[in-house]
Amino acid sequence: MNIEGVKAIYINEMRRTRKTLLQSVVSPVLSTMLYFVVFGSAIGSRIESVGGVEYGLFIVPGLMMLSLLTQSISNASFGIFFPKFTGTIYEVMSAPLSFFEIILGYVGAAATKSLIIGTIILITAAFFVDLRIAHPVWMVTFLLVTCIAFSLFGFIIGLWADNFEKLQLIPLIVITPLVFLGGSFYSIDMLPEFWQKVTLLNPVVYLISGFRWSFFDVADVSVGLSVTMITGFLLLCVGIVWWMFRTGYKLRS
Amino acid sequence: MTSETPAIISIRGLTKTYANGFRALKGIDLDVREGEILALLGPNGAGKTTLISTICGLVQPTAGSVTVAGFDIGRDFRKTRELIGLVPQELAIAPFDVVENTVRLSRGLFGLSRNDHYIADLLGRLSLGDKMTNIMQQLSGGMKRRVLIAKALAHEPRILFLDEPTAGVDVELRKDMWDIVEQLRQDGVTIILTTHYIEEAEEIADRVGVIANGELLVIDDKTTLMSRFGKKQLSIELRSPCSSLPESLAEFDVELSSDQSRVIYSYDTRAERTGITALLQALNEAGLQLKDLSTVQSSLEDIFVDLVASNRETGEGVA
Ligand SMILES: Nc1ncnc2c1ncn2[C@@H]1O[C@H](COP(=O)(O)OP(=O)(O)OP(=O)(O)O)[C@@H](O)[C@H]1O
Ligand SMILES: [Mg+2]
């Protein structure tokens, strides 16, 4: 195992994060605050509590997920896309590193950054609402697994994309709608029956539901199902990455 | 350097067919000796970069085997890659990275622990001591290339690949580059470089290989190569100019210089008989008086051009 190599990738990626710390932390914090002001206070004051949870509080897990998903994907995809774009990837590919080690470095760094952002959002939220976390261990587990799974997913997108448009495409047309329609701002039983069924096809619903359960002990779908779904997604990503590296996908001709 | 020097890289029957079906390497056999400087010459698209990239792990071979210090580049990729440093043909840089950080990254990637002293020293030797804290974008093209060399040397490799190190580099920097290569050789590093500049190969290499169309046409010691393939020209200065060559010289490969003061005879040094004696006699019989004689050996460039041209002819003949 080339520990120094993994460390080198990780440190280099984190250095890039630190250089862009302001925009990478300020923007999610700012948008979270805006959501709180608009949905939590302005609109939320007119909405009754959802499942016994005050609306401002109810949207916290969804807001965190919104940021975690988009941040994980954009960090990880950019992290691998950029060296591919500049050509500096040659060095990583000619280094004594296994694919697992390369992923560990890149995805580890992207997941770390998401974790930091998630924590900051949580702290920001604590200023607006009276936070309570019913199952802290589960909360942290969901947080970790989500960061890792979606960083892996971002890594896949970064490997697949061969131009900047493609890099933006998936997050923009797939992830954002899925997250918004995934129950970030509402409970799915607030929807008409037909749309409730359609919504169940959205994997993000399970993620947000499970995460919200770890906070408030209330869920749209069973927790077991949430755990199964997110684990399944993680394994799917692992499988795809494994296949990509086995075949040298767009990295080795 | 004797031929008994052990091979540090052994290539056997290496072929590469790219995904689009293009055959870039057609069965390369090559031994690189430890401590030597090997120059690979060849026209654009010959397969030089493909060959280097395969040894470094960037291109997957289709068939054949490559061992580095006795280790297989596939099975024992960690062991082989640790020994190799690569300076790619393209100037691939991360524009916003600080010079010392990017060199530090290289060292780490190859599994070595941080050593700022070594890196500062390395950058100093490459005349980049005052650029350590600059970002890559702020460097000139020649400086960027030297940073890439520093990156390739960051993990103290035993083998260095330089893929066209002096492409687009001015004369002075080219001399610098040659000094760097010479310095590395003295440190015992084996160097394989590709170039289009024949004088470069002539100047710094111990051995020269010529690649064209994915085949290694020839590889030999520079001096052997030049005498083996070398044509010599004998220039015979006449006492008084002559308007046309006498009929009796028609059987020789001779020309009259444009000022009509010299007869130029081309001959092959490999030939059993050079024919010089016979020519001189014929000149004498024709009544031409000689003033002076001199010979000129053809350069590696001529050899190279000849080789590639004849390969092109035979290659097309087969197709
Ligand atoms: N990824 C690829 N897919 C298909 N063909 C390729 C690929 N890379 C290189 N080739 C082809 O293989 C041949 C050899 O290319 P290579 O880059 O090895 O040449 P080279 O000798 O380094 O040339 P140059 O002196 O121009 O650098 C060329 O015909 C090139 O078009
Ligand atoms: Mg090349």
XYZ file of C-alpha atoms in Angstrom, chain A:
253
model
C 0.000 0.000 0.000
C 1.422 3.364 -1.073
C 0.347 5.435 1.926
C 2.572 8.367 0.998
C 0.955 8.465 -2.431
C -2.575 8.542 -1.032
C -1.494 11.221 1.411
C 0.037 13.263 -1.394
C -3.185 13.246 -3.428
C -5.287 13.975 -0.354
C -3.106 16.851 0.827
C -2.925 18.344 -2.647
C -6.708 18.224 -3.008
C -7.240 19.701 0.441
C -4.800 22.482 -0.415
C -6.972 23.337 -3.386
C -9.968 23.374 -1.042
C -8.215 25.676 1.385
C -7.321 28.077 -1.396
C -10.969 28.288 -2.401
C -12.236 27.967 1.145
C -14.137 31.194 1.084
C -16.287 30.402 -1.906
C -16.641 26.749 -1.044
C -17.852 27.434 2.480
C -19.408 30.841 2.240
C -21.739 30.001 -0.601
C -23.457 26.986 0.988
C -23.692 28.816 4.304
C -25.152 31.874 2.648
C -27.679 29.889 0.638
C -28.651 27.928 3.737
C -29.278 31.177 5.585
C -31.384 32.432 2.687
C -33.451 29.255 2.732
C -33.989 29.715 6.444
C -35.097 33.275 6.013
C -37.421 32.522 3.097
C -38.758 29.075 3.919
C -38.109 28.892 7.600
C -39.248 32.298 8.771
C -41.263 34.002 6.022
C -43.209 31.037 4.641
C -42.604 28.676 7.539
C -44.424 30.919 9.971
C -47.601 30.281 7.955
C -47.052 26.529 7.717
C -48.172 24.296 10.506
C -45.683 21.918 11.993
C -44.968 18.794 9.941
C -45.390 15.551 11.858
C -45.044 17.458 15.106
C -41.859 19.209 13.967
C -41.837 22.977 13.567
C -41.282 23.815 9.860
C -38.043 25.775 10.295
C -36.560 22.781 12.053
C -38.118 20.293 9.654
C -36.167 21.627 6.659
C -32.720 21.409 8.314
C -31.872 17.811 7.255
C -33.135 18.450 3.724
C -31.084 21.619 3.422
C -27.992 19.803 4.615
C -28.565 17.036 2.088
C -29.056 19.578 -0.680
C -25.644 21.065 0.015
C -23.925 17.747 0.721
C -25.051 16.190 -2.534
C -24.231 19.109 -4.778
C -20.921 19.820 -3.000
C -19.774 16.198 -2.984
C -20.506 15.817 -6.658
C -18.973 19.088 -7.763
C -15.834 18.706 -5.634
C -15.106 15.148 -6.598
C -15.950 15.564 -10.265
C -13.830 18.673 -10.594
C -11.007 17.083 -8.602
C -10.473 14.355 -11.197
C -11.679 16.283 -14.240
C -9.179 19.115 -13.875
C -5.993 16.994 -14.011
C -7.513 15.145 -16.945
C -8.169 18.492 -18.602
C -4.678 19.906 -17.984
C -2.999 16.588 -18.715
C -1.319 16.381 -15.304
C -3.142 13.104 -14.695
C -0.215 11.394 -16.462
C 1.725 11.637 -13.249
C -0.869 9.871 -11.110
C -1.289 7.207 -13.768
C 2.449 6.548 -13.983
C 2.912 6.489 -10.193
C 3.075 3.248 -8.201
C -0.546 3.645 -7.119
C -3.365 1.132 -7.351
C -6.790 2.317 -8.456
C -8.067 1.893 -4.943
C -5.364 4.217 -3.648
C -6.100 6.831 -6.293
C -9.792 6.786 -5.368
C -8.975 6.908 -1.676
C -6.989 10.101 -2.194
C -9.431 11.929 -4.447
C -12.738 10.738 -3.014
C -11.424 10.952 0.535
C -10.565 14.619 0.038
C -13.899 15.444 -1.611
C -15.845 13.656 1.120
C -13.862 15.464 3.806
C -14.733 18.793 2.290
C -18.420 17.907 2.146
C -18.286 16.788 5.737
C -16.813 20.133 6.750
C -19.519 21.987 4.839
C -22.257 19.810 6.362
C -20.960 20.545 9.832
C -20.833 24.268 9.152
C -24.422 24.233 7.889
C -25.500 22.381 10.999
C -23.833 24.973 13.188
C -25.383 27.795 11.151
C -28.803 26.191 11.536
C -28.349 26.049 15.292
C -28.420 29.841 15.285
C -31.853 29.880 13.666
C -33.664 26.991 15.251
C -33.612 24.961 18.410
C -31.791 21.900 16.998
C -32.290 18.443 18.406
C -30.837 15.186 17.202
C -32.666 12.030 18.238
C -30.148 9.469 16.934
C -26.727 11.124 16.784
C -24.832 7.986 15.769
C -27.204 7.357 12.883
C -27.060 11.010 11.942
C -23.264 10.887 11.643
C -23.460 7.570 9.786
C -25.922 8.950 7.232
C -23.775 12.034 6.875
C -20.597 10.032 6.279
C -22.097 7.499 3.904
C -23.809 10.239 1.888
C -20.572 12.208 1.556
C -18.655 9.143 0.445
C -21.311 7.789 -1.914
C -21.901 11.072 -3.686
C -18.204 11.915 -3.841
C -17.759 8.572 -5.579
C -20.608 9.474 -7.883
C -18.935 12.819 -8.604
C -15.665 11.020 -9.301
C -17.475 8.886 -11.879
C -18.919 11.977 -13.541
C -15.489 13.606 -13.581
C -13.976 10.550 -15.253
C -16.799 10.310 -17.767
C -16.976 14.001 -18.679
C -14.675 15.078 -21.464
C -15.740 18.706 -21.478
C -16.975 21.323 -19.050
C -20.573 21.108 -20.317
C -20.822 17.435 -19.498
C -19.288 18.136 -16.117
C -22.125 20.532 -15.288
C -24.847 18.532 -16.992
C -25.609 15.778 -14.503
C -25.595 17.958 -11.376
C -27.782 20.511 -13.113
C -30.403 18.398 -14.839
C -30.455 15.366 -12.575
C -29.309 16.093 -9.057
C -30.872 19.489 -8.402
C -34.404 18.416 -9.436
C -34.098 15.122 -7.562
C -33.075 16.894 -4.387
C -35.731 19.599 -4.646
C -38.390 16.986 -5.335
C -36.913 14.656 -2.759
C -38.770 16.171 0.148
C -36.220 18.740 1.280
C -38.962 21.243 1.956
C -41.985 19.042 2.501
C -43.084 15.681 3.729
C -44.171 13.481 0.866
C -47.551 12.813 2.448
C -48.279 16.509 1.798
C -48.427 15.555 -1.923
C -51.462 14.218 -3.857
C -51.567 10.439 -3.798
C -50.410 10.001 -7.405
C -47.348 12.165 -6.890
C -46.546 10.365 -3.678
C -46.155 7.186 -5.722
C -44.056 8.922 -8.390
C -41.875 10.430 -5.688
C -41.027 6.994 -4.385
C -39.028 6.441 -7.583
C -36.702 9.233 -6.489
C -33.765 7.766 -4.570
C -33.081 11.042 -2.811
C -36.417 10.695 -0.988
C -35.028 7.743 0.945
C -31.877 9.603 1.774
C -33.613 12.673 3.117
C -36.232 10.653 4.925
C -33.622 8.567 6.712
C -31.525 11.586 7.564
C -34.568 13.413 8.907
C -35.459 10.388 10.976
C -32.051 10.535 12.655
C -32.904 14.093 13.734
C -36.582 13.971 14.652
C -37.540 10.330 14.780
C -40.134 10.897 12.023
C -39.782 9.488 8.517
C -41.622 9.307 5.190
C -40.401 5.809 4.457
C -39.086 3.126 6.764
C -35.555 3.638 8.048
C -34.562 0.162 6.921
C -35.511 1.068 3.387
C -33.489 4.289 3.615
C -30.416 2.424 4.790
C -30.855 -0.188 2.062
C -31.186 2.439 -0.632
C -28.156 4.475 0.334
C -26.038 1.340 0.770
C -27.225 0.140 -2.615
C -26.270 3.433 -4.203
C -22.844 3.319 -2.580
C -22.254 -0.211 -3.860
C -23.433 0.759 -7.329
C -20.910 3.604 -7.435
C -18.140 1.334 -6.162
C -19.045 -1.153 -8.886
C -18.972 1.442 -11.642
C -15.650 2.894 -10.507
C -14.172 -0.582 -10.253
C -15.269 -1.323 -13.805
C -13.933 2.016 -15.060
C -10.510 1.385 -13.631
C -10.415 -2.256 -14.697
C -10.954 -1.216 -18.276
C -8.713 1.849 -17.955
C -11.754 3.897 -18.944
C -10.598 7.183 -20.515
C -7.427 7.009 -18.439
C -5.299 4.361 -20.127
C -5.435 3.771 -23.843
